[in-house]
Every structure is written in C-alpha cells, then in structure tokens.
Amino acid sequence: MTTNPTLNDLTHRAAQDRDRPAYGHDALITCDRLVRIFTTDGVEVQALQGLDLLVREGELMALVGASGSGKSTLMNILAGLDTPTAGAARVAGRDLLTMAAKDRLAYRREVVGFVWQQTSRNLLPYLTAAQNAALPMQLAGRTRTPRSRRAHTGRVLELLDLLEIADCRDRRPHQMSGGQQQRAAIAVALANNPAILLADEPTGELDSHTAEQVFAAFRTANDQLGTTIVIVTHDQAVAGEVRRTVAIRDGRTSTEVLRRSEVDAATGHETVVAREYAMLDRAGRLQLPADYTRALGMRDRVALQLEADHIGVWPDDSERG
Ligand SMILES: Nc1ncnc2c1ncn2[C@@H]1O[C@H](COP(=O)(O)OP(=O)(O)O)[C@@H](O)[C@H]1O
Ligand SMILES: [Mg+2]
C-alpha cells in the first residue's frame, strides 16, 4: 500500500526547502533564468528564454539542440563576449551581468578559453602553432622576463605534445589539417590554464574520423589538466561519449541524458547505460518530451497525482462523463 503525503508532511518539506543552499552555490557555471533578447530593426528575438544550467567543476559535458535554439548565444555569454538581458550568470565566482569592462578582459584572457567551429577564427594565419599558443600568455603579460619566457615555451611544447600535435609546432595553419588546426586551437585556448574551456561546434567542419581525434584532445585536457569543458555539438558520436548531454530547446534547457558504466554481475561485461531526465525549474515547471505527450494524446491540461515516491501524470479526463 502507498500512503499519500499529508499536508503536514508537505509543510515540513517546504520548511526544509527554505534551509537549502542557494541554487548553484557549488557549481562552477550557474545560469539562472538567463534571458537574451536581440532587437534588430524593431523586431525582437528571444534567443534565451529563462535558461537554467549548472556545470560542476571538472565536468566534460555536451550541449545539443536544433539550429537557432540559442546554443551560440549561451556560449558567447559564458565566454564574456556578450551580456545577458536578464537573469543571472555566474562563472567561477564572477557575475557576468555586473562585471566591469576591465574584469571582463581579464576573465576572457584567464578564466575561460574558447574554440570556435571556424578553424580560421581560432588561429592567426601568419603564426606557427607554437607561436599561436604562446600568444595568450604574452597578452596576459606572463612572458616579460627571459625566465618566464623559457618556462612558457616549455609549457607551449608540453601542451602541443599532450594534444598530439608536437610535430606541428613550426607549421602555420595552412600547413596543418583541419583536425590539427582544431587541436592547435585547443592548445591556444588552454595556454593560460583556464578553469573552463568552451567549444562551439568545434568538430562541425571535420569528417567523423578527424572529429574523433579532436574530441580525444578535449578528453585529454579534461583528464590530464582537470579543465571543465562545455562542448556544443551536432555530432551524435561526440554527444554519446560524454557523461552528460543537455538539450536546449527554444532558448531553454529541456532534457538531459546521463550515462554511466554498469558492470553486468553475471558476465563481467561493462556497458554504458544512458538515462534521459527532464529539467525541473525552480518554479516547478517540467517539459514533458513531445513523443510521450503525443503517445497519450496529452495537451493543454493533464491530471496529476502525488504519491509517496513519484508523481503520476494522466491525460485530461475531466470532459469524460
Ligand atoms: N546578434 C544577433 N542579433 C539578432 N539575432 C540573433 C543574434 N544572434 C543570434 N540571434 C538569434 O537568436 C536565436 C538563437 O541563435 P543562436 O544562439 O545562434 O542559435 P544556435 O547556436 O543554437 O544555432 C536565433 O533565432 C538567431 O537568429
Ligand atoms: Mg550556433
């Protein structure tokens, strides 16, 4: 027999809720009801419509979603290149809405690194891979003395080696393949040892084999350097390789897939089990997958029932006799 919670239980739980720590207090990236409205020629586009997202330190996660769903808008905000219209965005303890211009520059140089889809946007064409990777350190003023310059040359070579493009150190972008260019771009992004690496469709222009190698470089950075990484991707293969994939729909996070390895007790085989979750926002709003609601003919209104360990959702039966 299941017993439904009493009003007393619910009141008690509400009191517990009030004592809970603030939303995202321990996350490295916190987006709280983030809104970005673009106005062009008097026409408003709501690119982000109250997006909630938490990313923990050390995560390697993917963002997926249809074209125009707001992924790049979100990445530009997290990169400190654009500012939200409303809501809150905090990254590594910094408030992206109120950050002063000077702090924003330091943030872009030292806290986040980014890799874009267009290989040409990531690298300067007249510099070699090693020179490209050294540039962010020079811009941050970290190479003023001969000693620090030597240390940083060492770091550049280590990075290129880690990303398996040591042989490209003296090559300019046009002398590298698309995959090598993107790995050099990752080296540039990691040069100042950022807490976060953001990548917007970094494998979008690559074939699947090359994309695999570039993704391996992201994984290495995450494993070896502990960098928190957020990758926007259309590539199902990439999305399937991370532990957590968050889907964005119409400027909001909608569902999330978590994958974990399970060892079959009988056979000893390890399999990856993926499970899909719906996002529950702080107002209690839940987006049900369209194929679920369609299958049961649910629209406009559903019936809810609170049980001891779950909530039942039924098609609207109020019109029936
Ligand atoms: N600078 C801009 N000015 C006006 N509209 C924009 C701008 N950037 C993005 N948008 C609009 O915002 C929406 C989301 O775009 P975007 O974030 O680029 O989506 P995605 O990266 O998921 O394809 C789209 O409707 C797009 O046209
Ligand atoms: Mg985009």
GROMACS .gro file of C-alpha atoms and ligand atoms in nm:
model
  349
    1MET     CA    1   0.000   0.000   0.000
    2THR     CA    2   0.127   0.350  -0.074
    3THR     CA    3   0.034   0.634   0.153
    4ASN     CA    4   0.000   0.983   0.016
    5PRO     CA    5   0.187   1.260   0.198
    6THR     CA    6  -0.025   1.458   0.439
    7LEU     CA    7  -0.045   1.837   0.443
    8ASN     CA    8   0.175   1.820   0.750
    9ASP     CA    9   0.447   1.634   0.556
   10LEU     CA   10   0.430   1.891   0.276
   11THR     CA   11   0.458   2.185   0.515
   12HIS     CA   12   0.756   2.020   0.678
   13ARG     CA   13   0.923   1.971   0.338
   14ALA     CA   14   0.859   2.332   0.240
   15ALA     CA   15   1.040   2.440   0.557
   16GLN     CA   16   1.334   2.215   0.463
   17ASP     CA   17   1.342   2.375   0.117
   18ARG     CA   18   1.390   2.719   0.269
   19ASP     CA   19   1.702   2.598   0.451
   20ARG     CA   20   1.856   2.460   0.132
   21PRO     CA   21   2.167   2.635  -0.005
   22ALA     CA   22   2.115   2.882  -0.291
   23TYR     CA   23   2.069   2.747  -0.645
   24GLY     CA   24   2.403   2.653  -0.795
   25HIS     CA   25   2.606   2.759  -0.492
   26ASP     CA   26   2.865   2.486  -0.553
   27ALA     CA   27   2.865   2.490  -0.935
   28LEU     CA   28   3.143   2.636  -1.148
   29ILE     CA   29   2.891   2.766  -1.403
   30THR     CA   30   2.545   2.875  -1.292
   31CYS     CA   31   2.286   3.010  -1.535
   32ASP     CA   32   1.970   3.108  -1.355
   33ARG     CA   33   1.670   3.205  -1.568
   34LEU     CA   34   1.902   3.355  -1.825
   35VAL     CA   35   1.737   3.576  -2.087
   36ARG     CA   36   1.891   3.727  -2.402
   37ILE     CA   37   1.674   3.932  -2.631
   38PHE     CA   38   1.813   4.064  -2.959
   39THR     CA   39   1.639   4.357  -3.124
   40THR     CA   40   1.710   4.418  -3.490
   41ASP     CA   41   1.508   4.675  -3.686
   42GLY     CA   42   1.248   4.679  -3.412
   43VAL     CA   43   1.198   4.302  -3.426
   44GLU     CA   44   1.263   4.113  -3.104
   45VAL     CA   45   1.420   3.769  -3.098
   46GLN     CA   46   1.422   3.590  -2.764
   47ALA     CA   47   1.731   3.376  -2.809
   48LEU     CA   48   1.739   3.266  -2.444
   49GLN     CA   49   1.410   3.246  -2.259
   50GLY     CA   50   1.492   3.172  -1.896
   51LEU     CA   51   1.765   2.914  -1.934
   52ASP     CA   52   1.882   2.724  -1.626
   53LEU     CA   53   2.210   2.534  -1.631
   54LEU     CA   54   2.457   2.413  -1.371
   55VAL     CA   55   2.800   2.279  -1.459
   56ARG     CA   56   3.019   2.130  -1.188
   57GLU     CA   57   3.394   2.177  -1.168
   58GLY     CA   58   3.579   1.906  -1.363
   59GLU     CA   59   3.285   1.811  -1.586
   60LEU     CA   60   3.313   1.736  -1.956
   61MET     CA   61   2.965   1.788  -2.094
   62ALA     CA   62   2.788   1.845  -2.424
   63LEU     CA   63   2.512   2.086  -2.527
   64VAL     CA   64   2.291   1.985  -2.815
   65GLY     CA   65   1.988   2.142  -2.984
   66ALA     CA   66   1.839   2.242  -3.317
   67SER     CA   67   1.983   2.529  -3.513
   68GLY     CA   68   1.858   2.858  -3.369
   69SER     CA   69   1.783   2.713  -3.025
   70GLY     CA   70   2.025   2.954  -2.853
   71LYS     CA   71   2.342   2.747  -2.809
   72SER     CA   72   2.585   3.002  -2.953
   73THR     CA   73   2.410   3.284  -2.768
   74LEU     CA   74   2.473   3.098  -2.443
   75MET     CA   75   2.837   3.026  -2.534
   76ASN     CA   76   2.902   3.392  -2.622
   77ILE     CA   77   2.763   3.496  -2.284
   78LEU     CA   78   2.972   3.239  -2.097
   79ALA     CA   79   3.276   3.349  -2.297
   80GLY     CA   80   3.224   3.706  -2.176
   81LEU     CA   81   3.170   3.833  -2.531
   82ASP     CA   82   2.801   3.917  -2.487
   83THR     CA   83   2.590   4.021  -2.190
   84PRO     CA   84   2.251   3.875  -2.095
   85THR     CA   85   1.935   4.085  -2.095
   86ALA     CA   86   1.815   3.942  -1.764
   87GLY     CA   87   1.865   3.655  -1.524
   88ALA     CA   88   2.189   3.554  -1.361
   89ALA     CA   89   2.508   3.402  -1.494
   90ARG     CA   90   2.795   3.324  -1.261
   91VAL     CA   91   3.117   3.159  -1.372
   92ALA     CA   92   3.399   3.075  -1.132
   93GLY     CA   93   3.264   3.322  -0.879
   94ARG     CA   94   3.225   3.607  -1.126
   95ASP     CA   95   2.894   3.770  -1.205
   96LEU     CA   96   2.875   3.806  -1.584
   97LEU     CA   97   2.599   4.068  -1.569
   98THR     CA   98   2.774   4.319  -1.348
   99MET     CA   99   3.137   4.254  -1.438
  100ALA     CA  100   3.332   4.574  -1.519
  101ALA     CA  101   3.500   4.605  -1.862
  102LYS     CA  102   3.848   4.562  -1.712
  103ASP     CA  103   3.746   4.245  -1.526
  104ARG     CA  104   3.574   4.116  -1.839
  105LEU     CA  105   3.900   4.139  -2.032
  106ALA     CA  106   4.089   3.953  -1.757
  107TYR     CA  107   3.807   3.698  -1.747
  108ARG     CA  108   3.837   3.630  -2.121
  109ARG     CA  109   4.214   3.600  -2.100
  110GLU     CA  110   4.247   3.394  -1.785
  111VAL     CA  111   3.927   3.223  -1.674
  112VAL     CA  112   3.780   3.091  -1.999
  113GLY     CA  113   3.930   2.958  -2.317
  114PHE     CA  114   3.725   2.908  -2.634
  115VAL     CA  115   3.738   2.710  -2.953
  116TRP     CA  116   3.506   2.802  -3.239
  117GLN     CA  117   3.379   2.599  -3.530
  118GLN     CA  118   3.557   2.800  -3.798
  119THR     CA  119   3.919   2.693  -3.778
  120SER     CA  120   4.017   3.034  -3.920
  121ARG     CA  121   3.863   3.212  -3.620
  122ASN     CA  122   4.086   3.024  -3.375
  123LEU     CA  123   4.436   3.076  -3.511
  124LEU     CA  124   4.632   3.363  -3.660
  125PRO     CA  125   4.731   3.256  -4.013
  126TYR     CA  126   5.082   3.404  -4.012
  127LEU     CA  127   5.190   3.244  -3.683
  128THR     CA  128   5.303   2.885  -3.625
  129ALA     CA  129   5.115   2.652  -3.389
  130ALA     CA  130   5.371   2.722  -3.114
  131GLN     CA  131   5.354   3.100  -3.169
  132ASN     CA  132   4.972   3.091  -3.169
  133ALA     CA  133   4.972   2.900  -2.840
  134ALA     CA  134   5.227   3.141  -2.685
  135LEU     CA  135   5.026   3.449  -2.779
  136PRO     CA  136   4.765   3.435  -2.499
  137MET     CA  137   5.049   3.416  -2.244
  138GLN     CA  138   5.216   3.721  -2.396
  139LEU     CA  139   4.885   3.912  -2.399
  140ALA     CA  140   4.835   3.828  -2.032
  141GLY     CA  141   5.183   3.971  -1.964
  142ARG     CA  142   5.317   3.640  -1.842
  143THR     CA  143   5.629   3.636  -2.057
  144ARG     CA  144   5.805   3.959  -1.959
  145THR     CA  145   6.129   3.814  -1.820
  146PRO     CA  146   6.364   3.573  -2.004
  147ARG     CA  147   6.297   3.317  -1.729
  148SER     CA  148   5.920   3.333  -1.759
  149ARG     CA  149   5.958   3.324  -2.140
  150ARG     CA  150   6.156   3.000  -2.113
  151ALA     CA  151   5.900   2.849  -1.876
  152HIS     CA  152   5.624   2.940  -2.115
  153THR     CA  153   5.800   2.800  -2.419
  154GLY     CA  154   5.821   2.477  -2.220
  155ARG     CA  155   5.451   2.494  -2.143
  156VAL     CA  156   5.360   2.551  -2.508
  157LEU     CA  157   5.559   2.247  -2.615
  158GLU     CA  158   5.404   2.038  -2.338
  159LEU     CA  159   5.057   2.139  -2.450
  160LEU     CA  160   5.125   2.059  -2.815
  161ASP     CA  161   5.267   1.725  -2.707
  162LEU     CA  162   4.968   1.648  -2.483
  163LEU     CA  163   4.731   1.720  -2.772
  164GLU     CA  164   4.947   1.509  -3.006
  165ILE     CA  165   5.049   1.788  -3.242
  166ALA     CA  166   5.410   1.832  -3.131
  167ASP     CA  167   5.510   1.782  -3.496
  168CYS     CA  168   5.308   2.089  -3.592
  169ARG     CA  169   5.493   2.333  -3.367
  170ASP     CA  170   5.663   2.517  -3.653
  171ARG     CA  171   5.377   2.492  -3.901
  172ARG     CA  172   5.137   2.771  -3.991
  173PRO     CA  173   4.763   2.688  -4.002
  174HIS     CA  174   4.758   2.634  -4.380
  175GLN     CA  175   5.028   2.367  -4.334
  176MET     CA  176   4.807   2.170  -4.093
  177SER     CA  177   4.500   1.953  -4.147
  178GLY     CA  178   4.162   2.068  -4.015
  179GLY     CA  179   4.192   1.834  -3.717
  180GLN     CA  180   4.543   1.955  -3.636
  181GLN     CA  181   4.424   2.315  -3.659
  182GLN     CA  182   4.145   2.246  -3.411
  183ARG     CA  183   4.387   2.074  -3.174
  184ALA     CA  184   4.620   2.374  -3.205
  185ALA     CA  185   4.315   2.588  -3.125
  186ILE     CA  186   4.264   2.383  -2.809
  187ALA     CA  187   4.628   2.449  -2.718
  188VAL     CA  188   4.570   2.824  -2.763
  189ALA     CA  189   4.255   2.805  -2.551
  190LEU     CA  190   4.441   2.619  -2.275
  191ALA     CA  191   4.754   2.836  -2.283
  192ASN     CA  192   4.665   3.043  -1.976
  193ASN     CA  193   4.536   2.739  -1.789
  194PRO     CA  194   4.172   2.849  -1.781
  195ALA     CA  195   3.922   2.693  -1.540
  196ILE     CA  196   3.678   2.648  -1.828
  197LEU     CA  197   3.708   2.557  -2.192
  198LEU     CA  198   3.412   2.643  -2.414
  199ALA     CA  199   3.383   2.500  -2.763
  200ASP     CA  200   3.107   2.590  -3.010
  201GLU     CA  201   3.071   2.310  -3.268
  202PRO     CA  202   3.448   2.253  -3.277
  203THR     CA  203   3.413   1.946  -3.499
  204GLY     CA  204   3.143   2.089  -3.725
  205GLU     CA  205   3.372   2.125  -4.027
  206LEU     CA  206   3.550   1.790  -3.982
  207ASP     CA  207   3.486   1.436  -4.104
  208SER     CA  208   3.393   1.183  -3.837
  209HIS     CA  209   3.737   1.025  -3.801
  210THR     CA  210   3.908   1.364  -3.758
  211ALA     CA  211   3.628   1.477  -3.526
  212GLU     CA  212   3.706   1.173  -3.312
  213GLN     CA  213   4.072   1.281  -3.278
  214VAL     CA  214   3.973   1.636  -3.186
  215PHE     CA  215   3.728   1.506  -2.929
  216ALA     CA  216   4.004   1.286  -2.785
  217ALA     CA  217   4.208   1.605  -2.735
  218PHE     CA  218   3.922   1.758  -2.532
  219ARG     CA  219   3.903   1.443  -2.324
  220THR     CA  220   4.278   1.455  -2.261
  221ALA     CA  221   4.254   1.817  -2.147
  222ASN     CA  222   3.971   1.721  -1.912
  223ASP     CA  223   4.154   1.413  -1.775
  224GLN     CA  224   4.508   1.547  -1.754
  225LEU     CA  225   4.457   1.914  -1.676
  226GLY     CA  226   4.123   1.892  -1.498
  227THR     CA  227   3.976   2.164  -1.719
  228THR     CA  228   3.596   2.190  -1.706
  229ILE     CA  229   3.473   2.160  -2.065
  230VAL     CA  230   3.145   2.251  -2.234
  231ILE     CA  231   3.113   2.146  -2.598
  232VAL     CA  232   2.826   2.246  -2.826
  233THR     CA  233   2.788   1.977  -3.086
  234HIS     CA  234   2.562   1.839  -3.357
  235ASP     CA  235   2.769   1.526  -3.364
  236GLN     CA  236   2.580   1.237  -3.204
  237ALA     CA  237   2.906   1.043  -3.170
  238VAL     CA  238   3.057   1.322  -2.959
  239ALA     CA  239   2.737   1.370  -2.759
  240GLY     CA  240   2.734   0.996  -2.691
  241GLU     CA  241   3.084   0.997  -2.545
  242VAL     CA  242   3.031   1.237  -2.259
  243ARG     CA  243   2.871   1.153  -1.929
  244ARG     CA  244   2.617   1.432  -1.954
  245THR     CA  245   2.439   1.583  -2.253
  246VAL     CA  246   2.200   1.873  -2.204
  247ALA     CA  247   1.949   1.956  -2.477
  248ILE     CA  248   1.844   2.315  -2.541
  249ARG     CA  249   1.504   2.384  -2.693
  250ASP     CA  250   1.372   2.731  -2.773
  251GLY     CA  251   1.623   2.906  -2.551
  252ARG     CA  252   1.574   2.680  -2.250
  253THR     CA  253   1.733   2.363  -2.126
  254SER     CA  254   1.477   2.088  -2.183
  255THR     CA  255   1.614   1.739  -2.122
  256GLU     CA  256   1.938   1.588  -2.010
  257VAL     CA  257   2.092   1.246  -2.073
  258LEU     CA  258   2.323   1.094  -1.813
  259ARG     CA  259   2.541   0.797  -1.897
  260ARG     CA  260   2.712   0.569  -1.653
  261SER     CA  261   2.901   0.244  -1.685
  262GLU     CA  262   2.749  -0.066  -1.536
  263VAL     CA  263   2.920  -0.397  -1.497
  264ASP     CA  264   2.700  -0.698  -1.561
  265ALA     CA  265   2.740  -0.915  -1.249
  266ALA     CA  266   2.690  -1.236  -1.447
  267THR     CA  267   2.915  -1.175  -1.750
  268GLY     CA  268   3.152  -0.908  -1.616
  269HIS     CA  269   3.088  -0.701  -1.929
  270GLU     CA  270   3.083  -0.326  -1.891
  271THR     CA  271   2.802  -0.145  -2.066
  272VAL     CA  272   2.711   0.221  -2.074
  273VAL     CA  273   2.360   0.288  -1.953
  274ALA     CA  274   2.201   0.612  -2.070
  275ARG     CA  275   1.901   0.760  -1.900
  276GLU     CA  276   1.703   1.064  -2.003
  277TYR     CA  277   1.588   1.318  -1.746
  278ALA     CA  278   1.357   1.617  -1.780
  279MET     CA  279   1.460   1.951  -1.630
  280LEU     CA  280   1.254   2.078  -1.341
  281ASP     CA  281   1.290   2.452  -1.299
  282ARG     CA  282   1.260   2.629  -0.969
  283ALA     CA  283   0.900   2.726  -1.035
  284GLY     CA  284   0.831   2.353  -1.068
  285ARG     CA  285   0.785   2.369  -1.446
  286LEU     CA  286   0.859   2.049  -1.629
  287GLN     CA  287   0.878   1.995  -2.003
  288LEU     CA  288   0.743   1.654  -2.100
  289PRO     CA  289   0.900   1.500  -2.411
  290ALA     CA  290   0.675   1.559  -2.713
  291ASP     CA  291   0.673   1.190  -2.809
  292TYR     CA  292   0.543   1.099  -2.461
  293THR     CA  293   0.260   1.351  -2.462
  294ARG     CA  294   0.167   1.267  -2.822
  295ALA     CA  295   0.155   0.895  -2.747
  296LEU     CA  296  -0.106   0.953  -2.476
  297GLY     CA  297  -0.286   1.237  -2.654
  298MET     CA  298  -0.196   1.485  -2.377
  299ARG     CA  299  -0.239   1.856  -2.445
  300ASP     CA  300  -0.339   2.176  -2.266
  301ARG     CA  301  -0.408   2.007  -1.935
  302VAL     CA  302  -0.308   1.689  -1.752
  303ALA     CA  303  -0.422   1.530  -1.427
  304LEU     CA  304  -0.161   1.493  -1.151
  305GLN     CA  305  -0.148   1.266  -0.852
  306LEU     CA  306   0.113   1.289  -0.577
  307GLU     CA  307   0.221   0.950  -0.448
  308ALA     CA  308   0.475   0.858  -0.182
  309ASP     CA  309   0.767   0.826  -0.426
  310HIS     CA  310   0.651   0.965  -0.759
  311ILE     CA  311   0.403   1.193  -0.932
  312GLY     CA  312   0.153   1.041  -1.173
  313VAL     CA  313   0.065   1.236  -1.488
  314TRP     CA  314  -0.256   1.137  -1.671
  315PRO     CA  315  -0.438   1.262  -1.979
  316ASP     CA  316  -0.711   1.514  -1.902
  317ASP     CA  317  -1.024   1.310  -1.822
  318SER     CA  318  -1.243   1.597  -1.699
  319GLU     CA  319  -1.453   1.607  -2.018
  320ARG     CA  320  -1.545   1.244  -1.990
  321GLY     CA  321  -1.885   1.151  -1.846
  322LIG     N1  322   2.346   3.905  -3.285
  322LIG     C1  323   2.221   3.863  -3.309
  322LIG     N2  324   2.127   3.952  -3.349
  322LIG     C2  325   2.000   3.912  -3.371
  322LIG     N3  326   1.955   3.786  -3.355
  322LIG     C3  327   2.046   3.693  -3.314
  322LIG     C4  328   2.182   3.726  -3.290
  322LIG     N4  329   2.247   3.614  -3.252
  322LIG     C5  330   2.155   3.515  -3.252
  322LIG     N5  331   2.034   3.562  -3.290
  322LIG     C6  332   1.910   3.484  -3.299
  322LIG     O1  333   1.893   3.414  -3.176
  322LIG     C7  334   1.847   3.283  -3.198
  322LIG     C8  335   1.945   3.182  -3.141
  322LIG     O2  336   2.063   3.185  -3.218
  322LIG     P1  337   2.194   3.101  -3.185
  322LIG     O3  338   2.226   3.121  -3.041
  322LIG     O4  339   2.298   3.137  -3.283
  322LIG     O5  340   2.143   2.952  -3.207
  322LIG     P2  341   2.225   2.815  -3.228
  322LIG     O6  342   2.369   2.841  -3.197
  322LIG     O7  343   2.160   2.718  -3.135
  322LIG     O8  344   2.203   2.776  -3.370
  322LIG     C9  345   1.825   3.269  -3.348
  322LIG     O9  346   1.692   3.299  -3.377
  322LIG    C10  347   1.917   3.375  -3.405
  322LIG    O10  348   1.870   3.421  -3.528
  323MG      MG  349   2.541   2.813  -3.312
   0.00000   0.00000   0.00000
